[in-house]
Amino acid sequence: MSVSTPPPLPVSRLGHRLSAEPVITQLMRQALQTPGLLSLAAGFTDNAVLPVEMVEAAVARLRADSPSREFLQYGSTHGRPGLRAATAAWLATYAGEEALALDPSQVLIGNGSQQSLYMSAQLFCDPGDIVLVEPPSYFVFLELLKGLGLEARSLPVTSEGRIDLLAFETALQTWQKSGEIRRVKMLYFMGTYGNPSSRCWPEEDKVGLAEVLSRREFVLPVIEDMAYRELWFERPWPARSVLSLPEWRNLPALYAGTFTKPFSTGLKVGYVASHCSEWVEKLARIKGHQDFGSTNFNQAIVEEVLRSGDFGRHLERIRPSYRRKMEALDAGLREAGIEELGWHWQKPEGGLLLWAEAPDDWDTSLEGDFYRMCLEEGVYYVPGDLCFGEGKPRNAVRLSFGVLEEAQLHEAARRFGAAARRYASSVRT
Amino acid sequence: MSVSTPPPLPVSRLGHRLSAEPVITQLMRQALQTPGLLSLAAGFTDNAVLPVEMVEAAVARLRADSPSREFLQYGSTHGRPGLRAATAAWLATYAGEEALALDPSQVLIGNGSQQSLYMSAQLFCDPGDIVLVEPPSYFVFLELLKGLGLEARSLPVTSEGRIDLLAFETALQTWQKSGEIRRVKMLYFMGTYGNPSSRCWPEEDKVGLAEVLSRREFVLPVIEDMAYRELWFERPWPARSVLSLPEWRNLPALYAGTFTKPFSTGLKVGYVASHCSEWVEKLARIKGHQDFGSTNFNQAIVEEVLRSGDFGRHLERIRPSYRRKMEALDAGLREAGIEELGWHWQKPEGGLLLWAEAPDDWDTSLEGDFYRMCLEEGVYYVPGDLCFGEGKPRNAVRLSFGVLEEAQLHEAARRFGAAARRYASSVRT
């Protein structure tokens, strides 16, 4: 039987947008073609500290304690009631959030937190609509918006990267006058150790944002993505979340969190929580079409490690480990001498990422010479321009310290520095 | 602090459609309000035979054999290479499919098979488009289409429920003349033990369908959903799948399968496979936005039970169990005397469902008296009219025998019969 090529697929308009190749896939493929590379690109966690023993023990306890075997059965679309309650209780362990009185019906479990970001964009936006994001913002979220035909527009920020509330209020007034406000449907920010910037939002900025939004006559749903909240180094970021700030109580705000990053990325259990039960319920209905519930087994494991306290013990173990890795990368970059070339960065206080900026005239994009030189030196990163809705400055990089060991991070930083020196001298000549 | 009600959410046109309450949710809520009910509605599997020991042993082996702990790390969007290869190998164990030479790149792992049905509808259809389905068809799939703004249209069938190929060819010609064919974007059928009918497609019907489609100048993507294929009672259904039939080789056809139903519904690991690599690749890109990969841990467990042979051993154990349950329900319904009232059904040869039809003038819908009487007797079911795109005959029911024990199935059938007798006499008077 001869195997001939079938005709091209009749892909829909929607399908064309949704199935465009993400830039990051191009990046990964390009990188995989070059052997021996050290990756500062992948946002993976550290294999060495993955909680295999805790997971194995949790599975054994589930087997022993559940004669009904229900943890291997379908769950509900909303997620396990026990896990939803445990999630609400976990959020209330943060300082200032003790009074958080979430009903389990205000928590929805998903496949990581990504799924609920996707479904929220579907819930509020039609093609052509606008979502407000931080500059820089999470590039997978930006790709998701693009796939749904949405425009990501940057919030105005100060020189330190904080939201510029005055400028934002002015922008809202301008958009209201022009009528463009009718296309502005959602606002997305990362409250703690943002991806890619590792910046955190001071409480006063969240309060200020709520005040600006409360003064307008339209309703703007807001997502605070807290995927990295648990991964602090020295102390938890002190700002309360939108869930506990009284100024947010009457605004539709969704908290997106995950047990994936802080515990095990292989389990893919995330959640959203909101006092706006309508938002949560509508996401559950959309989820009913997509998969009618995330894996009940993994939810039972997470519920069990929260119950037993293993979750907290795991965090205590990994925080110093990620901190050492961050220090290794930071020290490596300093030793590599890139500060002398005009690079600068803030030392992250948590998370898995370091955001470094070169002088304005550098080009760190995928098509640029610096990226090529890094590949030649045996290291790669996520180009900063992928992390912007518009504007797309080309002088920054996102460096992950989650995966590599300390010695590898030193070596990766050395290679990065070698590429930077080559680039600087090539520009000079 | 007073808790006042926030204003209504500014839901988009898309969001309104997607977040409409599914009929099945209404059904479940209604049922939950009545204590002591026996459910013939839920399509769950049997807790008693869930493979907790096999899963626990697989997790222990993974821990022992994987010093890199990678199975608790993120996987790739496409799924574990080992599981994709093992899935291809599993499909080639079916009689007549030994020559199936799927490359792992032609297999995509998802959150159950549902997710890939959803993404395929996104890939090929814009709102207003038409998807061809069997009458009756899987009601969750029909809800999914409705959510995406799509029309489910029934394939013409013979009196035995087989596809009427002549009538289908005529319909295609009519739609081509009227131009309506431009909205027909996908065809979905269940090859084995269909939900809800438990019917199987003879090989000649699949071949005939391919021949009809090959004669047209347009390309129609076809999905063969094989979610229940492994759950045969006496022998596997002998027809080859679209993957192995030469007539399908140049048509875009997707095989949807799952390890959820036959092994553990709590793991939510499904897959799709196609010789049309473009289809698989485009689904992977869409999946990149929704969750960038299903839980790597559960994929590793399934890969391990396939490798060890535990998957096959589990199937050998559960097949007689489900067969006994089917026999219990079948015998119970006969003993309840509903045949004398004009009900008839085919004894399923596999799967978890029994589709029974009353005389044409019965009304088994959610709003009808029969459903209410069943609730009063302490039993409920999925009304058959939910399983049709259009037409929606109201004289059938979907009865699940997956969950209840044999004695409970007898009792549920007795209650069902009591309701039927009450209904019959109420109509007569």
mmCIF file of C-alpha atoms in Angstrom, chain B residues 101-353:
data_model
loop_
_atom_site.group_PDB
_atom_site.id
_atom_site.type_symbol
_atom_site.label_atom_id
_atom_site.label_comp_id
_atom_site.label_asym_id
_atom_site.label_seq_id
_atom_site.Cartn_x
_atom_site.Cartn_y
_atom_site.Cartn_z
ATOM 1 C CA ALA B 101 2.804 1.694 11.914
ATOM 2 C CA LEU B 102 2.105 4.836 13.872
ATOM 3 C CA ASP B 103 5.020 7.057 14.613
ATOM 4 C CA PRO B 104 4.924 8.384 18.201
ATOM 5 C CA SER B 105 4.625 11.860 16.627
ATOM 6 C CA GLN B 106 1.191 10.773 15.403
ATOM 7 C CA VAL B 107 -0.029 10.247 18.966
ATOM 8 C CA LEU B 108 -1.019 13.042 21.353
ATOM 9 C CA ILE B 109 -1.758 12.476 25.043
ATOM 10 C CA GLY B 110 -4.574 14.495 26.610
ATOM 11 C CA ASN B 111 -6.731 14.863 29.728
ATOM 12 C CA GLY B 112 -8.959 11.963 28.810
ATOM 13 C CA SER B 113 -10.082 11.864 25.193
ATOM 14 C CA GLN B 114 -12.647 14.635 25.741
ATOM 15 C CA GLN B 115 -10.042 17.380 25.487
ATOM 16 C CA SER B 116 -9.019 16.347 21.969
ATOM 17 C CA LEU B 117 -12.645 16.265 20.834
ATOM 18 C CA TYR B 118 -12.995 19.837 22.102
ATOM 19 C CA MET B 119 -9.790 21.001 20.464
ATOM 20 C CA SER B 120 -10.698 19.306 17.176
ATOM 21 C CA ALA B 121 -13.992 21.189 17.136
ATOM 22 C CA GLN B 122 -12.022 24.408 17.717
ATOM 23 C CA LEU B 123 -9.572 23.476 14.974
ATOM 24 C CA PHE B 124 -12.125 22.874 12.214
ATOM 25 C CA CYS B 125 -15.211 24.850 13.144
ATOM 26 C CA ASP B 126 -16.253 28.455 13.460
ATOM 27 C CA PRO B 127 -19.497 29.377 15.205
ATOM 28 C CA GLY B 128 -22.473 28.409 13.019
ATOM 29 C CA ASP B 129 -20.733 25.395 11.479
ATOM 30 C CA ILE B 130 -22.153 21.868 11.408
ATOM 31 C CA VAL B 131 -20.765 18.638 12.886
ATOM 32 C CA LEU B 132 -22.287 15.350 11.744
ATOM 33 C CA VAL B 133 -23.060 12.877 14.528
ATOM 34 C CA GLU B 134 -24.784 9.537 14.954
ATOM 35 C CA PRO B 135 -28.315 9.516 16.301
ATOM 36 C CA PRO B 136 -28.044 8.969 19.234
ATOM 37 C CA SER B 137 -24.618 10.431 20.085
ATOM 38 C CA TYR B 138 -22.550 11.203 23.183
ATOM 39 C CA PHE B 139 -24.418 13.955 25.019
ATOM 40 C CA VAL B 140 -21.300 15.573 26.526
ATOM 41 C CA PHE B 141 -19.949 15.945 23.002
ATOM 42 C CA LEU B 142 -23.247 17.491 21.915
ATOM 43 C CA GLU B 143 -23.076 19.980 24.821
ATOM 44 C CA LEU B 144 -19.505 20.807 23.838
ATOM 45 C CA LEU B 145 -20.600 21.598 20.274
ATOM 46 C CA LYS B 146 -23.424 23.783 21.560
ATOM 47 C CA GLY B 147 -20.967 25.655 23.776
ATOM 48 C CA LEU B 148 -18.797 26.421 20.764
ATOM 49 C CA GLY B 149 -21.842 27.637 18.834
ATOM 50 C CA LEU B 150 -21.938 24.616 16.504
ATOM 51 C CA GLU B 151 -24.863 22.644 15.123
ATOM 52 C CA ALA B 152 -24.949 18.869 15.610
ATOM 53 C CA ARG B 153 -26.694 17.241 12.665
ATOM 54 C CA SER B 154 -27.678 13.571 12.601
ATOM 55 C CA LEU B 155 -26.293 11.174 10.031
ATOM 56 C CA PRO B 156 -29.042 9.249 8.213
ATOM 57 C CA VAL B 157 -29.352 5.749 9.672
ATOM 58 C CA THR B 158 -31.184 2.550 8.856
ATOM 59 C CA SER B 159 -33.837 1.054 11.105
ATOM 60 C CA GLU B 160 -31.067 -0.914 12.868
ATOM 61 C CA GLY B 161 -29.177 2.296 13.561
ATOM 62 C CA ARG B 162 -26.438 1.662 10.985
ATOM 63 C CA ILE B 163 -25.328 4.529 8.763
ATOM 64 C CA ASP B 164 -27.467 4.739 5.605
ATOM 65 C CA LEU B 165 -24.722 5.344 3.057
ATOM 66 C CA LEU B 166 -27.048 5.957 0.134
ATOM 67 C CA ALA B 167 -29.057 8.502 2.049
ATOM 68 C CA PHE B 168 -25.812 10.075 3.270
ATOM 69 C CA GLU B 169 -24.492 10.426 -0.269
ATOM 70 C CA THR B 170 -27.775 12.044 -1.307
ATOM 71 C CA ALA B 171 -27.636 14.397 1.675
ATOM 72 C CA LEU B 172 -24.105 15.443 0.754
ATOM 73 C CA GLN B 173 -25.213 16.181 -2.807
ATOM 74 C CA THR B 174 -28.152 18.219 -1.522
ATOM 75 C CA TRP B 175 -25.900 20.183 0.828
ATOM 76 C CA GLN B 176 -23.453 20.790 -1.997
ATOM 77 C CA LYS B 177 -26.192 22.146 -4.231
ATOM 78 C CA SER B 178 -27.579 24.366 -1.476
ATOM 79 C CA GLY B 179 -24.082 25.518 -0.494
ATOM 80 C CA GLU B 180 -24.729 24.324 3.047
ATOM 81 C CA ILE B 181 -21.828 21.925 2.672
ATOM 82 C CA ARG B 182 -19.504 24.859 3.376
ATOM 83 C CA ARG B 183 -20.698 24.732 6.966
ATOM 84 C CA VAL B 184 -20.234 20.936 7.366
ATOM 85 C CA LYS B 185 -16.831 20.686 9.048
ATOM 86 C CA MET B 186 -16.460 17.420 10.916
ATOM 87 C CA LEU B 187 -17.983 13.961 11.394
ATOM 88 C CA TYR B 188 -17.936 12.165 14.751
ATOM 89 C CA PHE B 189 -18.857 8.563 15.452
ATOM 90 C CA MET B 190 -18.141 5.908 18.071
ATOM 91 C CA GLY B 191 -16.810 2.739 16.494
ATOM 92 C CA THR B 192 -17.310 0.409 19.450
ATOM 93 C CA TYR B 193 -19.955 0.229 22.195
ATOM 94 C CA GLY B 194 -21.137 3.753 21.466
ATOM 95 C CA ASN B 195 -22.315 6.099 24.161
ATOM 96 C CA PRO B 196 -25.294 5.866 24.626
ATOM 97 C CA SER B 197 -26.372 3.123 22.211
ATOM 98 C CA SER B 198 -23.605 0.537 22.830
ATOM 99 C CA ARG B 199 -23.773 -0.085 19.085
ATOM 100 C CA CYS B 200 -20.641 -0.979 17.110
ATOM 101 C CA TRP B 201 -19.790 -0.101 13.537
ATOM 102 C CA PRO B 202 -19.319 -3.054 11.170
ATOM 103 C CA GLU B 203 -16.145 -2.750 9.123
ATOM 104 C CA GLU B 204 -18.129 -2.515 5.877
ATOM 105 C CA ASP B 205 -19.876 0.641 7.124
ATOM 106 C CA LYS B 206 -16.564 2.310 7.869
ATOM 107 C CA VAL B 207 -15.274 1.286 4.457
ATOM 108 C CA GLY B 208 -18.476 2.525 2.825
ATOM 109 C CA LEU B 209 -18.219 5.864 4.636
ATOM 110 C CA ALA B 210 -14.644 6.292 3.399
ATOM 111 C CA GLU B 211 -15.761 5.519 -0.149
ATOM 112 C CA VAL B 212 -18.556 8.075 -0.035
ATOM 113 C CA LEU B 213 -16.204 10.739 1.346
ATOM 114 C CA SER B 214 -13.491 9.887 -1.200
ATOM 115 C CA ARG B 215 -15.929 10.553 -4.033
ATOM 116 C CA ARG B 216 -16.557 14.139 -2.898
ATOM 117 C CA GLU B 217 -14.232 17.000 -3.748
ATOM 118 C CA PHE B 218 -14.247 18.437 -0.236
ATOM 119 C CA VAL B 219 -12.289 17.228 2.778
ATOM 120 C CA LEU B 220 -14.243 16.209 5.887
ATOM 121 C CA PRO B 221 -12.227 15.396 9.040
ATOM 122 C CA VAL B 222 -13.634 12.336 10.782
ATOM 123 C CA ILE B 223 -13.217 11.254 14.416
ATOM 124 C CA GLU B 224 -13.676 7.634 15.455
ATOM 125 C CA ASP B 225 -14.141 7.681 19.224
ATOM 126 C CA MET B 226 -13.109 4.327 20.698
ATOM 127 C CA ALA B 227 -13.401 5.175 24.402
ATOM 128 C CA TYR B 228 -15.057 1.827 25.214
ATOM 129 C CA ARG B 229 -13.135 -0.409 22.804
ATOM 130 C CA GLU B 230 -11.241 -2.292 25.517
ATOM 131 C CA LEU B 231 -14.405 -3.079 27.500
ATOM 132 C CA TRP B 232 -15.690 -6.014 25.416
ATOM 133 C CA PHE B 233 -17.424 -8.904 27.202
ATOM 134 C CA GLU B 234 -16.868 -12.054 25.145
ATOM 135 C CA ARG B 235 -14.575 -11.061 22.303
ATOM 136 C CA PRO B 236 -13.163 -7.834 20.890
ATOM 137 C CA TRP B 237 -15.334 -6.164 18.274
ATOM 138 C CA PRO B 238 -13.804 -7.514 15.052
ATOM 139 C CA ALA B 239 -13.864 -4.375 12.868
ATOM 140 C CA ARG B 240 -10.584 -2.607 12.278
ATOM 141 C CA SER B 241 -10.367 1.068 13.172
ATOM 142 C CA VAL B 242 -10.032 3.905 10.663
ATOM 143 C CA LEU B 243 -6.309 3.801 11.418
ATOM 144 C CA SER B 244 -5.867 0.416 9.734
ATOM 145 C CA LEU B 245 -8.433 0.459 6.923
ATOM 146 C CA PRO B 246 -6.671 1.218 3.616
ATOM 147 C CA GLU B 247 -9.743 3.128 2.388
ATOM 148 C CA TRP B 248 -9.118 5.705 5.116
ATOM 149 C CA ARG B 249 -5.452 6.146 4.465
ATOM 150 C CA ASN B 250 -5.803 9.397 2.500
ATOM 151 C CA LEU B 251 -8.692 10.860 4.458
ATOM 152 C CA PRO B 252 -8.144 12.904 7.614
ATOM 153 C CA ALA B 253 -9.274 10.543 10.365
ATOM 154 C CA LEU B 254 -8.535 10.718 14.075
ATOM 155 C CA TYR B 255 -8.742 7.812 16.498
ATOM 156 C CA ALA B 256 -9.718 8.915 20.008
ATOM 157 C CA GLY B 257 -8.951 6.469 22.802
ATOM 158 C CA THR B 258 -8.440 6.534 26.518
ATOM 159 C CA PHE B 259 -6.854 4.733 29.440
ATOM 160 C CA THR B 260 -9.419 6.358 31.688
ATOM 161 C CA LYS B 261 -12.435 4.080 31.161
ATOM 162 C CA PRO B 262 -10.567 0.773 30.866
ATOM 163 C CA PHE B 263 -8.054 1.374 33.665
ATOM 164 C CA SER B 264 -8.741 4.245 36.014
ATOM 165 C CA THR B 265 -11.065 7.172 35.534
ATOM 166 C CA GLY B 266 -9.225 9.052 38.271
ATOM 167 C CA LEU B 267 -6.052 9.227 36.168
ATOM 168 C CA LYS B 268 -7.655 11.062 33.217
ATOM 169 C CA VAL B 269 -5.147 9.984 30.579
ATOM 170 C CA GLY B 270 -6.501 9.759 27.044
ATOM 171 C CA TYR B 271 -4.972 9.973 23.597
ATOM 172 C CA VAL B 272 -5.628 10.575 19.946
ATOM 173 C CA ALA B 273 -3.791 9.030 17.012
ATOM 174 C CA SER B 274 -3.838 9.788 13.306
ATOM 175 C CA HIS B 275 -1.857 9.216 10.152
ATOM 176 C CA CYS B 276 -2.610 12.868 9.543
ATOM 177 C CA SER B 277 0.337 14.277 11.498
ATOM 178 C CA GLU B 278 -0.838 17.803 10.733
ATOM 179 C CA TRP B 279 -4.032 17.225 12.749
ATOM 180 C CA VAL B 280 -2.098 15.874 15.727
ATOM 181 C CA GLU B 281 0.458 18.689 15.587
ATOM 182 C CA LYS B 282 -2.201 21.382 15.412
ATOM 183 C CA LEU B 283 -4.016 19.873 18.396
ATOM 184 C CA ALA B 284 -0.734 19.962 20.311
ATOM 185 C CA ARG B 285 -0.394 23.669 19.588
ATOM 186 C CA ILE B 286 -3.922 24.358 20.807
ATOM 187 C CA LYS B 287 -3.142 22.266 23.882
ATOM 188 C CA GLY B 288 -0.077 24.451 24.397
ATOM 189 C CA HIS B 289 -2.423 27.323 25.221
ATOM 190 C CA GLN B 290 -4.800 25.331 27.398
ATOM 191 C CA ASP B 291 -2.404 23.494 29.678
ATOM 192 C CA PHE B 292 0.919 22.836 27.832
ATOM 193 C CA GLY B 293 0.749 19.125 28.579
ATOM 194 C CA SER B 294 -1.203 16.667 30.707
ATOM 195 C CA THR B 295 0.084 15.363 34.016
ATOM 196 C CA ASN B 296 3.411 13.663 33.396
ATOM 197 C CA PHE B 297 3.064 11.583 36.568
ATOM 198 C CA ASN B 298 -0.131 9.858 35.449
ATOM 199 C CA GLN B 299 1.308 9.315 32.007
ATOM 200 C CA ALA B 300 4.319 7.627 33.618
ATOM 201 C CA ILE B 301 1.980 5.375 35.616
ATOM 202 C CA VAL B 302 0.044 4.343 32.504
ATOM 203 C CA GLU B 303 3.268 3.819 30.568
ATOM 204 C CA GLU B 304 4.482 1.588 33.399
ATOM 205 C CA VAL B 305 1.307 -0.554 33.583
ATOM 206 C CA LEU B 306 1.365 -0.970 29.808
ATOM 207 C CA ARG B 307 5.038 -2.020 29.963
ATOM 208 C CA SER B 308 4.551 -4.445 32.840
ATOM 209 C CA GLY B 309 1.462 -6.069 31.360
ATOM 210 C CA ASP B 310 -0.655 -4.982 34.338
ATOM 211 C CA PHE B 311 -2.946 -3.053 31.972
ATOM 212 C CA GLY B 312 -3.879 -6.239 30.104
ATOM 213 C CA ARG B 313 -4.238 -8.201 33.352
ATOM 214 C CA HIS B 314 -6.545 -5.522 34.714
ATOM 215 C CA LEU B 315 -8.753 -5.739 31.637
ATOM 216 C CA GLU B 316 -9.018 -9.519 32.019
ATOM 217 C CA ARG B 317 -10.210 -8.966 35.559
ATOM 218 C CA ILE B 318 -12.801 -6.279 34.902
ATOM 219 C CA ARG B 319 -14.406 -7.643 31.721
ATOM 220 C CA PRO B 320 -16.268 -10.516 33.463
ATOM 221 C CA SER B 321 -17.238 -8.100 36.239
ATOM 222 C CA TYR B 322 -18.864 -5.600 33.880
ATOM 223 C CA ARG B 323 -20.466 -8.430 31.954
ATOM 224 C CA ARG B 324 -22.108 -9.747 35.131
ATOM 225 C CA LYS B 325 -23.373 -6.264 35.896
ATOM 226 C CA MET B 326 -24.801 -5.881 32.398
ATOM 227 C CA GLU B 327 -26.511 -9.288 32.791
ATOM 228 C CA ALA B 328 -27.919 -8.227 36.157
ATOM 229 C CA LEU B 329 -29.434 -5.066 34.673
ATOM 230 C CA ASP B 330 -30.725 -6.887 31.600
ATOM 231 C CA ALA B 331 -32.310 -9.659 33.699
ATOM 232 C CA GLY B 332 -33.690 -7.120 36.151
ATOM 233 C CA LEU B 333 -35.401 -5.157 33.379
ATOM 234 C CA ARG B 334 -36.894 -8.349 31.945
ATOM 235 C CA GLU B 335 -38.113 -9.460 35.371
ATOM 236 C CA ALA B 336 -39.575 -6.007 35.900
ATOM 237 C CA GLY B 337 -41.822 -6.737 32.953
ATOM 238 C CA ILE B 338 -41.141 -3.641 30.882
ATOM 239 C CA GLU B 339 -40.989 -5.631 27.652
ATOM 240 C CA GLU B 340 -44.713 -6.248 28.085
ATOM 241 C CA LEU B 341 -45.129 -2.465 28.126
ATOM 242 C CA GLY B 342 -43.457 -2.226 24.737
ATOM 243 C CA TRP B 343 -39.878 -1.483 25.788
ATOM 244 C CA HIS B 344 -37.064 -3.086 23.830
ATOM 245 C CA TRP B 345 -33.269 -3.057 23.856
ATOM 246 C CA GLN B 346 -30.241 -4.799 22.479
ATOM 247 C CA LYS B 347 -28.085 -6.608 25.011
ATOM 248 C CA PRO B 348 -24.735 -4.761 24.933
ATOM 249 C CA GLU B 349 -21.661 -6.762 23.923
ATOM 250 C CA GLY B 350 -19.363 -4.371 25.746
ATOM 251 C CA GLY B 351 -19.155 -0.954 27.361
ATOM 252 C CA LEU B 352 -20.982 0.353 30.398
ATOM 253 C CA LEU B 353 -24.339 1.372 28.953
#
